[in-house]
Short mmCIF file of C-alpha atoms in Angstrom, two decimals:
data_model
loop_
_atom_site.label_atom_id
_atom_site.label_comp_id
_atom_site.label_asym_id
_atom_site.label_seq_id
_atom_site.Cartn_x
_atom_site.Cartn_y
_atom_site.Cartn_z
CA UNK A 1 10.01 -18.91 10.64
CA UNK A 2 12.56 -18.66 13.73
CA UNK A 3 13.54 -15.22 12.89
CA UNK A 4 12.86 -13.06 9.60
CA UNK A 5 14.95 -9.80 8.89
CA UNK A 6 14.47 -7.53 6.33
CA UNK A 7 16.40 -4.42 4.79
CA UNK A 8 14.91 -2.14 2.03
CA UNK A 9 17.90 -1.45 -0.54
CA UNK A 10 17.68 1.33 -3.27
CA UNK A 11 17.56 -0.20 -5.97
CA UNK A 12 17.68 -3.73 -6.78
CA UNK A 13 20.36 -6.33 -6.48
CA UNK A 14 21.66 -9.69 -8.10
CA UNK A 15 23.89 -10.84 -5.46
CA UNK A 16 25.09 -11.38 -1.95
CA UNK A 17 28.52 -12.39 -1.41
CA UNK A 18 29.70 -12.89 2.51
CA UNK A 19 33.35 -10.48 3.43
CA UNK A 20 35.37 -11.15 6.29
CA UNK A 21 33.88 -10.17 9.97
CA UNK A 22 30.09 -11.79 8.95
CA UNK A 23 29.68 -8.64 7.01
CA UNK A 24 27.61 -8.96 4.09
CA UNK A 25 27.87 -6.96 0.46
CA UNK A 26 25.52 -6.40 -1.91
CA UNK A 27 25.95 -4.59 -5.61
CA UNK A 28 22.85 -3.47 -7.81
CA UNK A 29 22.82 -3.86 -11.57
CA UNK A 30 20.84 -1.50 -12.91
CA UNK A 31 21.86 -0.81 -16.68
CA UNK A 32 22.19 3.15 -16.47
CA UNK A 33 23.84 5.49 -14.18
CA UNK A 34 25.34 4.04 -11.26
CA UNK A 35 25.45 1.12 -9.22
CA UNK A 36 26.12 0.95 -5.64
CA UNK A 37 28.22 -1.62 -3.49
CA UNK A 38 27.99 -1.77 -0.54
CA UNK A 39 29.15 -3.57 2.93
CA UNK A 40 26.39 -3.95 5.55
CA UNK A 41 27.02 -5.04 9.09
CA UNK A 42 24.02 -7.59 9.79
CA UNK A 43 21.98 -7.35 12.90
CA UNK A 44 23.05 -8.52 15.87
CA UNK A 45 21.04 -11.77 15.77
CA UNK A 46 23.52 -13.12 13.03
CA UNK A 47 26.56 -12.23 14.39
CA UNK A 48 26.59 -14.70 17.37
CA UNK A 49 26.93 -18.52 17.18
CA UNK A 50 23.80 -19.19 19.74
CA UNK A 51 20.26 -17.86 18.49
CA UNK A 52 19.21 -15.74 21.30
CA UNK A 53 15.97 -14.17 22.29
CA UNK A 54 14.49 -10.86 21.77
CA UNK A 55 16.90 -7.96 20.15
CA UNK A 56 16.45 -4.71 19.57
CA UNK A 57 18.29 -3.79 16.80
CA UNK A 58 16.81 -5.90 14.47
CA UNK A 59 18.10 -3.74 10.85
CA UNK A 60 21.37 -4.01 8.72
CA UNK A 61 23.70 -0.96 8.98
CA UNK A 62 25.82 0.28 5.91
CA UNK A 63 29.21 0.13 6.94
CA UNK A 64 30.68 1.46 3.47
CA UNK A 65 30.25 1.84 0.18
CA UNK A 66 31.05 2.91 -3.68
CA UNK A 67 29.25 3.32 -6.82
CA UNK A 68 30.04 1.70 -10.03
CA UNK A 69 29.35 2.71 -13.94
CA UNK A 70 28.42 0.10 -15.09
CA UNK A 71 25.93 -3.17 -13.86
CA UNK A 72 27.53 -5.37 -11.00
CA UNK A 73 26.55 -9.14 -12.16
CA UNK A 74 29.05 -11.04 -9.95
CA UNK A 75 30.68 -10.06 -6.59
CA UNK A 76 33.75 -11.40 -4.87
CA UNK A 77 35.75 -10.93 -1.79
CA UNK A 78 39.30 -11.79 -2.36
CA UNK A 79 40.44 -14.40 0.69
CA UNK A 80 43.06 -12.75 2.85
CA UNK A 81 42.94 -9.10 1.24
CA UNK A 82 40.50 -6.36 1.71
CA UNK A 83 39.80 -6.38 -2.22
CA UNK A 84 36.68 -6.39 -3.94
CA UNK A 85 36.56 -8.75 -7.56
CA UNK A 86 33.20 -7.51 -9.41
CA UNK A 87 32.36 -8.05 -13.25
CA UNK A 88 29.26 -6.97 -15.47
CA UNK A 89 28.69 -5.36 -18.98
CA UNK A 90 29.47 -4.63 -21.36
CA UNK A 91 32.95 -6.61 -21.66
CA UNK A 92 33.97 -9.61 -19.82
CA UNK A 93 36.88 -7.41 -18.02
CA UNK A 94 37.30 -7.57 -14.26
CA UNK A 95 37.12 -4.61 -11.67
CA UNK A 96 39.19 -4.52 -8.65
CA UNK A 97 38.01 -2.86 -5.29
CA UNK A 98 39.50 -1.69 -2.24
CA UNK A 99 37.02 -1.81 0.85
CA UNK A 100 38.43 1.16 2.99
CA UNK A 101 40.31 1.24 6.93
CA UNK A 102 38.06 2.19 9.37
CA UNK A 103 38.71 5.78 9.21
CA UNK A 104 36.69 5.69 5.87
CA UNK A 105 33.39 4.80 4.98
CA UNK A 106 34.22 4.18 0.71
CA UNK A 107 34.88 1.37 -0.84
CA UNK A 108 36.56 2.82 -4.53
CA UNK A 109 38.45 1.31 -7.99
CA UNK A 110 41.48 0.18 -7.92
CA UNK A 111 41.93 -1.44 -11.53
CA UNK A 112 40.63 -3.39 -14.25
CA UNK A 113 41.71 -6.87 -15.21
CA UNK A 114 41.80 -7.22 -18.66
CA UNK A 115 41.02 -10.48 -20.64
CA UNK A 116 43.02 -11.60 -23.75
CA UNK A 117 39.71 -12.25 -25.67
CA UNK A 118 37.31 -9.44 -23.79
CA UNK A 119 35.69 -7.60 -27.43
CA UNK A 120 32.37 -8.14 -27.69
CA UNK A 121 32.58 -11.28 -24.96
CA UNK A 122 29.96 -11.79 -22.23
CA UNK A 123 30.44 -10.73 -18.89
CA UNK A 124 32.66 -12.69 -17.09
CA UNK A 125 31.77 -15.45 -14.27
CA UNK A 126 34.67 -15.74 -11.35
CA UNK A 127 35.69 -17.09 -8.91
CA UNK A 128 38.43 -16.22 -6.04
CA UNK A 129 41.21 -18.34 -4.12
CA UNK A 130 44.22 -17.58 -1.57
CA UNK A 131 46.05 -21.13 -1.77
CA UNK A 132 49.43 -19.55 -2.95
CA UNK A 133 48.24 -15.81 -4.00
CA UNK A 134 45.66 -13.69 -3.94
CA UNK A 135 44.39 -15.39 -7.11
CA UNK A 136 41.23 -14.79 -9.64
CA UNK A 137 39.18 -16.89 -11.97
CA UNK A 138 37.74 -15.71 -15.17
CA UNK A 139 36.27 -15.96 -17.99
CA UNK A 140 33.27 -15.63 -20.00
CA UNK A 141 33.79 -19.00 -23.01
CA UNK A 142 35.38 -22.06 -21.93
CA UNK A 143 37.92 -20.32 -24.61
CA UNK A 144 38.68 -17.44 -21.91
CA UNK A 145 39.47 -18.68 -18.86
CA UNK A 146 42.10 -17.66 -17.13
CA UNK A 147 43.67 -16.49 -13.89
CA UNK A 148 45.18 -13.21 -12.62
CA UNK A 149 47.15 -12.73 -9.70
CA UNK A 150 44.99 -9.97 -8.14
CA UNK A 151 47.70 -7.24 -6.60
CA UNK A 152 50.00 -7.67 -9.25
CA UNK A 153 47.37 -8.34 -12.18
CA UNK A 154 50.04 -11.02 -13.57
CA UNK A 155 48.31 -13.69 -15.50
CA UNK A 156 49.61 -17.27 -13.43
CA UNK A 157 46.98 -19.39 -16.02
CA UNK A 158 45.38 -19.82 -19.38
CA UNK A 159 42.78 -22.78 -20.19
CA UNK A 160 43.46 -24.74 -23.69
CA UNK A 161 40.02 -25.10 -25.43
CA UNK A 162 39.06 -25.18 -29.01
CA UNK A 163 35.32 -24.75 -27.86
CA UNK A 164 33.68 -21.39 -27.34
CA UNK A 165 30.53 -22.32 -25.22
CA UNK A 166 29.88 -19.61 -22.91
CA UNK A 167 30.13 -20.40 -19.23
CA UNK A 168 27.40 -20.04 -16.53
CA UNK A 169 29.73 -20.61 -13.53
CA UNK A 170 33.03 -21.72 -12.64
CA UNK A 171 34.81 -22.84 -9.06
CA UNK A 172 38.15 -23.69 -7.50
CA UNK A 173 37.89 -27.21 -6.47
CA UNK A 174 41.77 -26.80 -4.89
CA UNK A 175 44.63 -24.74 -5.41
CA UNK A 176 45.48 -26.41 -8.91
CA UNK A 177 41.95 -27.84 -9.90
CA UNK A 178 39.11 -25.80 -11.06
CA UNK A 179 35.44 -26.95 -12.35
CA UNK A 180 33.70 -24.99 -15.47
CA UNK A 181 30.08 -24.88 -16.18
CA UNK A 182 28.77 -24.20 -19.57
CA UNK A 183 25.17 -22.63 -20.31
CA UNK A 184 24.23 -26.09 -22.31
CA UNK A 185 25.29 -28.04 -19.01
CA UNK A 186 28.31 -28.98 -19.90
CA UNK A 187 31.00 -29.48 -16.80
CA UNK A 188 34.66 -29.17 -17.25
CA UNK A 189 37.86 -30.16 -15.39
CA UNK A 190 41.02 -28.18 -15.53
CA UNK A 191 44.29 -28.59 -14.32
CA UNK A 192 46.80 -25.85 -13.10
CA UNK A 193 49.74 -27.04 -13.62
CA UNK A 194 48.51 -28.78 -17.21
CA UNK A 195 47.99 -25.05 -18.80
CA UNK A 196 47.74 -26.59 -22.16
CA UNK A 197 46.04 -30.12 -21.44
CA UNK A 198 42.61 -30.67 -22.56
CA UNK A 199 39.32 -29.98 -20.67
CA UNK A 200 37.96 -32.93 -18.90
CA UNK A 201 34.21 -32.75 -20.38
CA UNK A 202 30.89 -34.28 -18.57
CA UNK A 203 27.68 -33.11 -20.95
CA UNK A 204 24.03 -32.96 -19.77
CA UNK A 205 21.54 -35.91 -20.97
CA UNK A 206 20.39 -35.34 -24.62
CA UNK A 207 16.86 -35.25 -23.61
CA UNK A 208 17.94 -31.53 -22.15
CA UNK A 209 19.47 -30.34 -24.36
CA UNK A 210 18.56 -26.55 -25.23
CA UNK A 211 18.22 -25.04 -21.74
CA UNK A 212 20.30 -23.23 -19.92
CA UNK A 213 21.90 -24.24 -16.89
CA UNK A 214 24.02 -23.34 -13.50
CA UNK A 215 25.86 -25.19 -11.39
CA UNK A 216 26.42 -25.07 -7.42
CA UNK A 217 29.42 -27.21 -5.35
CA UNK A 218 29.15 -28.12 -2.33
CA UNK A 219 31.18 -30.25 0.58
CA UNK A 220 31.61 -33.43 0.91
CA UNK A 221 30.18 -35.43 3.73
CA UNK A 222 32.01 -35.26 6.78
CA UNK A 223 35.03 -37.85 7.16
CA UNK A 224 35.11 -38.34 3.22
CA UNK A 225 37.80 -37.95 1.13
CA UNK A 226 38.99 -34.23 0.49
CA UNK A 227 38.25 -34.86 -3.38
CA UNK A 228 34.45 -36.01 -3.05
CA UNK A 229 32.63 -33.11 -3.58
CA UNK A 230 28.65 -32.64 -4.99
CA UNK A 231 28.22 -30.80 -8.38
CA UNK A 232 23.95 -30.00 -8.37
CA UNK A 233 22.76 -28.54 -11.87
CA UNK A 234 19.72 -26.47 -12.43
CA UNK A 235 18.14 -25.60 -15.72
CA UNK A 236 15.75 -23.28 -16.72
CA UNK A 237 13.27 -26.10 -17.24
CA UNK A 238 13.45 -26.63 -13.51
CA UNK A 239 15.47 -29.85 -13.84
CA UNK A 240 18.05 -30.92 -11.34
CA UNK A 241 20.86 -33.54 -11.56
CA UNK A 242 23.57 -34.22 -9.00
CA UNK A 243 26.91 -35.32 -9.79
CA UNK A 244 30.57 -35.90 -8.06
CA UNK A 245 33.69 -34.12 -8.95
CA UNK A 246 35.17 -37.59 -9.30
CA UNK A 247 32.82 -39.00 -12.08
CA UNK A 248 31.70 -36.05 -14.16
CA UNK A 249 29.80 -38.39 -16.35
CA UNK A 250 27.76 -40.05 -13.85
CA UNK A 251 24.47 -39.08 -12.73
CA UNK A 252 23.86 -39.56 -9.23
CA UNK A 253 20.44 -38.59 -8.94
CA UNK A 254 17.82 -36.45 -10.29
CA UNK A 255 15.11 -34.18 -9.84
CA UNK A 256 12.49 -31.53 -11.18
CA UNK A 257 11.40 -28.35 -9.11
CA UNK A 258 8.44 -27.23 -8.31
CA UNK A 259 8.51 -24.02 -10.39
CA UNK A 260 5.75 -21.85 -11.77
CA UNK A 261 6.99 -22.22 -15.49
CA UNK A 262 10.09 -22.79 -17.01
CA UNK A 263 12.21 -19.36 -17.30
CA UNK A 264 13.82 -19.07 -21.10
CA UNK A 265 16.36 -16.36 -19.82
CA UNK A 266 17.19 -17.67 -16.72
CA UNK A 267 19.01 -14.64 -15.72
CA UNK A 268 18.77 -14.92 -12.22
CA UNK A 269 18.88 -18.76 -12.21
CA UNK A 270 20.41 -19.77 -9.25
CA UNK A 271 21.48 -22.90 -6.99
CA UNK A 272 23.30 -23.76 -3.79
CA UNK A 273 24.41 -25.65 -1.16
CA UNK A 274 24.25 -25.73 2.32
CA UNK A 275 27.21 -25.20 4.12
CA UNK A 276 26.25 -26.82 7.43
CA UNK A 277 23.24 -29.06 6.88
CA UNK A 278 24.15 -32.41 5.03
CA UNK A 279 22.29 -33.03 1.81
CA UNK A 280 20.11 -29.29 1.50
CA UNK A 281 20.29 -27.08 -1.18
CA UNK A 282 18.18 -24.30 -2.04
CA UNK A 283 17.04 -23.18 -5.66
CA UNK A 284 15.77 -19.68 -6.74
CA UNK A 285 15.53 -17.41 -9.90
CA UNK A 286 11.96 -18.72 -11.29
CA UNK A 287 9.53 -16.33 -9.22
CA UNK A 288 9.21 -14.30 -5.68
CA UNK A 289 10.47 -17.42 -3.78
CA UNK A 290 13.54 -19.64 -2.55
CA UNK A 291 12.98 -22.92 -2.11
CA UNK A 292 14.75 -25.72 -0.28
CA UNK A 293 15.29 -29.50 -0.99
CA UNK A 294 17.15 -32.30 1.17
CA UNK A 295 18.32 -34.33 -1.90
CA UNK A 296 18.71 -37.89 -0.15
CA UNK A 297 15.66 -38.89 -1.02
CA UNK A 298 16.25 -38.61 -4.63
CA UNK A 299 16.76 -40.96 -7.31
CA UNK A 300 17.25 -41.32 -10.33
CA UNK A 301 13.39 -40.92 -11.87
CA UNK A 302 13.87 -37.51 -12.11
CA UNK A 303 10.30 -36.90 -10.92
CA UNK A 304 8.95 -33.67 -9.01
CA UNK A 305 10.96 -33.07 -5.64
CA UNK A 306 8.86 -32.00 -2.16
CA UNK A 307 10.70 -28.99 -0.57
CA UNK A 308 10.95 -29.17 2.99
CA UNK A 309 10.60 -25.27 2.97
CA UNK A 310 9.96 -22.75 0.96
CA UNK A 311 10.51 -18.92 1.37
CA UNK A 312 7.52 -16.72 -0.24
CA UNK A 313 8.25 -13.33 2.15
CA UNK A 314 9.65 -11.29 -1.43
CA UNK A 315 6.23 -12.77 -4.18
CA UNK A 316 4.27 -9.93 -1.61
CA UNK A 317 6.17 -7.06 -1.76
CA UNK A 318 5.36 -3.70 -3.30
CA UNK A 319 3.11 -2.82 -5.98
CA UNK A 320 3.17 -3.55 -10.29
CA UNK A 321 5.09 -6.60 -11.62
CA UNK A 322 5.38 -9.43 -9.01
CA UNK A 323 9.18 -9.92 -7.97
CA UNK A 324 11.65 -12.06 -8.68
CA UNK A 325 14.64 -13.17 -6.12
CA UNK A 326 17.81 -12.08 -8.21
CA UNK A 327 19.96 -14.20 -5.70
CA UNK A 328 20.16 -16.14 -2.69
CA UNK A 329 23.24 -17.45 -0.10
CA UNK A 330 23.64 -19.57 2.85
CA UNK A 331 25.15 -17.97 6.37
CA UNK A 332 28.52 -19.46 7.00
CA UNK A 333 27.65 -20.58 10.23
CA UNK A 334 24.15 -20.71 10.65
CA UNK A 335 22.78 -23.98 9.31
CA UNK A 336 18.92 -22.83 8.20
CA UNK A 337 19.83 -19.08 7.67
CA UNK A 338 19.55 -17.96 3.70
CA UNK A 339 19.78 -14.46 2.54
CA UNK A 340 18.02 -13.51 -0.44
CA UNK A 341 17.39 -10.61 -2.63
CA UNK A 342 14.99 -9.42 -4.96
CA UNK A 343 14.21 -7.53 -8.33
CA UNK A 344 12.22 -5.06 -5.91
CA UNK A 345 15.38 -4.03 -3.76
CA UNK A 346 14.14 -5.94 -1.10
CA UNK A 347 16.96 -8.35 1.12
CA UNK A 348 15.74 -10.66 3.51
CA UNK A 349 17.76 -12.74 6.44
CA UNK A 350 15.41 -16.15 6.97
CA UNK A 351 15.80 -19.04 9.47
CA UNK A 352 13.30 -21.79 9.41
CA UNK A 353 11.87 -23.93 11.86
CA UNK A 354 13.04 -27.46 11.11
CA UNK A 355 10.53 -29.81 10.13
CA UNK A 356 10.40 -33.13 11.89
CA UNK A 357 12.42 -36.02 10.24
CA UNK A 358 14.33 -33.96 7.57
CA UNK A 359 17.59 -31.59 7.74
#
């Protein structure tokens, strides 16, 4: 490691989402009583542009905070507001924060965002955008989706589907496109402006079938056109495939992790790009670590990947049941910085040396 931080939260957390100023906020989703959210400042070390040497303050700081009723599952800033999105259990509904002025230290409830199918639905994946409005992305089945003009809670889009597969992620890929993600690995186009055209469907190979997946996006190479942009799957099974927004149905490459065994639930499942190194993603959700691939070496074999790193700092913490990291994010800026979090409570800031030859 170049530099390891680490913050002890009370009680455990499935997600890190990255507000405005490099803050950081983290939610917990415990299933009774209530859930904090919270905005932490990150130490020093992470907040300038130039690694630097020794630092004395080496902790996070809660800046503010609020509790919620029920279990926080997905976190959101809003782009050019100083809302909140969060959704959970037991409904697919969405909550709307407001993180307070600097005078206060709470972030509280503003609203709920209803959904025209919420009874009895999952809890609803979004997404956030700020290309005309202060817009949201729901939904919980490809059935549901939908988006709501944040402030003024108008609904601006509804998705045509007859199908009801439940969704395990879903993205903006511009201002009138947006990519879906079923469980069964199933991706989806959408269009805008097309409110009642059909959804643009790419399915998984049959061979794996019956495991549940995620999805991460990530840039394009640098100098490509605006509309190339990597789609990476992960399944439960540990199985990876890469795709472009362009040709849903193509397989670019694949690839198997190095997991300890295959996760049935995958709750926690989860899978992401780099924002600054070309080609590395990092994969999480099976055990106590995070590990991280540079996919150009793949092909299409779909045989075990190497990882040119892999994080083990939460698989040792704390006594009973070993850990396991609830959810993982890249720094902004930072090109080998991941956050990560834990079933234990535990949040840790990493930066790796980088190996010789690879990103």
């Amino acid at each position: 490691y170049r530099l390891l931080h680490t913050f002890e939260l009370q009680a455990p957390t499935r997600l890190i989402e990255w507000a405005p100023g490099n803050r950081v906020c983290v939610a917990g989703y415990g299933q009774s009583g209530r859930n904090e959210i919270l905005q932490l400042l990150p130490p020093p070390t992470l907040q300038v542009k130039e690694t630097q040497g020794l630092c004395p303050e080496r902790d996070f700081k809660v800046e503010c905070g609020g509790f919620s009723n029920r279990p926080v599952y997905s976190l959101k800033h809003v782009p050019g507001t100083s809302l909140l999105v969060t959704s959970g259990p037991p409904d697919s509904s969405v909550q709307v924060w407001q993180v307070s002025a600097e005078d206060s230290d709470v972030i509280k409830p503003l609203s709920a965002i209803p959904t025209e199918k919420g009874a009895g639905q999952p809890w609803a994946k979004i997404a956030t955008a700020s290309a005309r409005a202060p817009w949201v992305l729901h939904g919980s089945r490809l059935d549901s989706v939908q988006i709501t003009e944040v402030e003024s809670r108008k609904n601006v889009y509804m998705a045509a589907s007859r199908s009801s597969e439940e969704l395990s992620g879903l993205a903006f890929l511009d201002c009138d496109t947006l990519l879906l993600c079923c469980a069964t690995g199933q991706l989806c186009l959408a269009d805008v402006r097309q409110p009642q055209g059909p959804l643009e469907a790419a399915s998984v190979p049959s061979a794996l079938c019956g495991e549940r997946w995620c999805m991460g996006l990530g840039r394009g190479p640098q100098g490509s056109d605006s509309s190339s942009q990597p789609v990476v799957r992960l399944s439960s099974g540990g199985h990876l495939t890469l795709t472009d927004v362009r040709k849903l149905s193509e397989c670019l490459a694949s690839a198997k992790c190095q997991v300890p065994s295959p996760r049935s639930g995958a709750e926690f499942l989860c899978v992401s790009w780099a924002p600054a190194l070309e080609g590395c993603l990092a994969v999480s959700g099976f055990d106590g670590t995070v590990h991280v691939y540079d996919v150009r070496s793949w092909d299409g074999s779909g045989r075990e990947a190497e990882p040119i790193f892999v994080h083990k700092g939460h698989a040792f913490g704390g006594d009973g049941d070993p850990p396991v990291v609830t959810a993982h994010t890249w720094h902004p800026q930072k090109p080998r910085t991941v956050l990560s979090a834990a079933s234990d409570g535990s949040l840790h800031v990493w930066d790796w040396v980088q190996p010789c030859g690879s990103c």
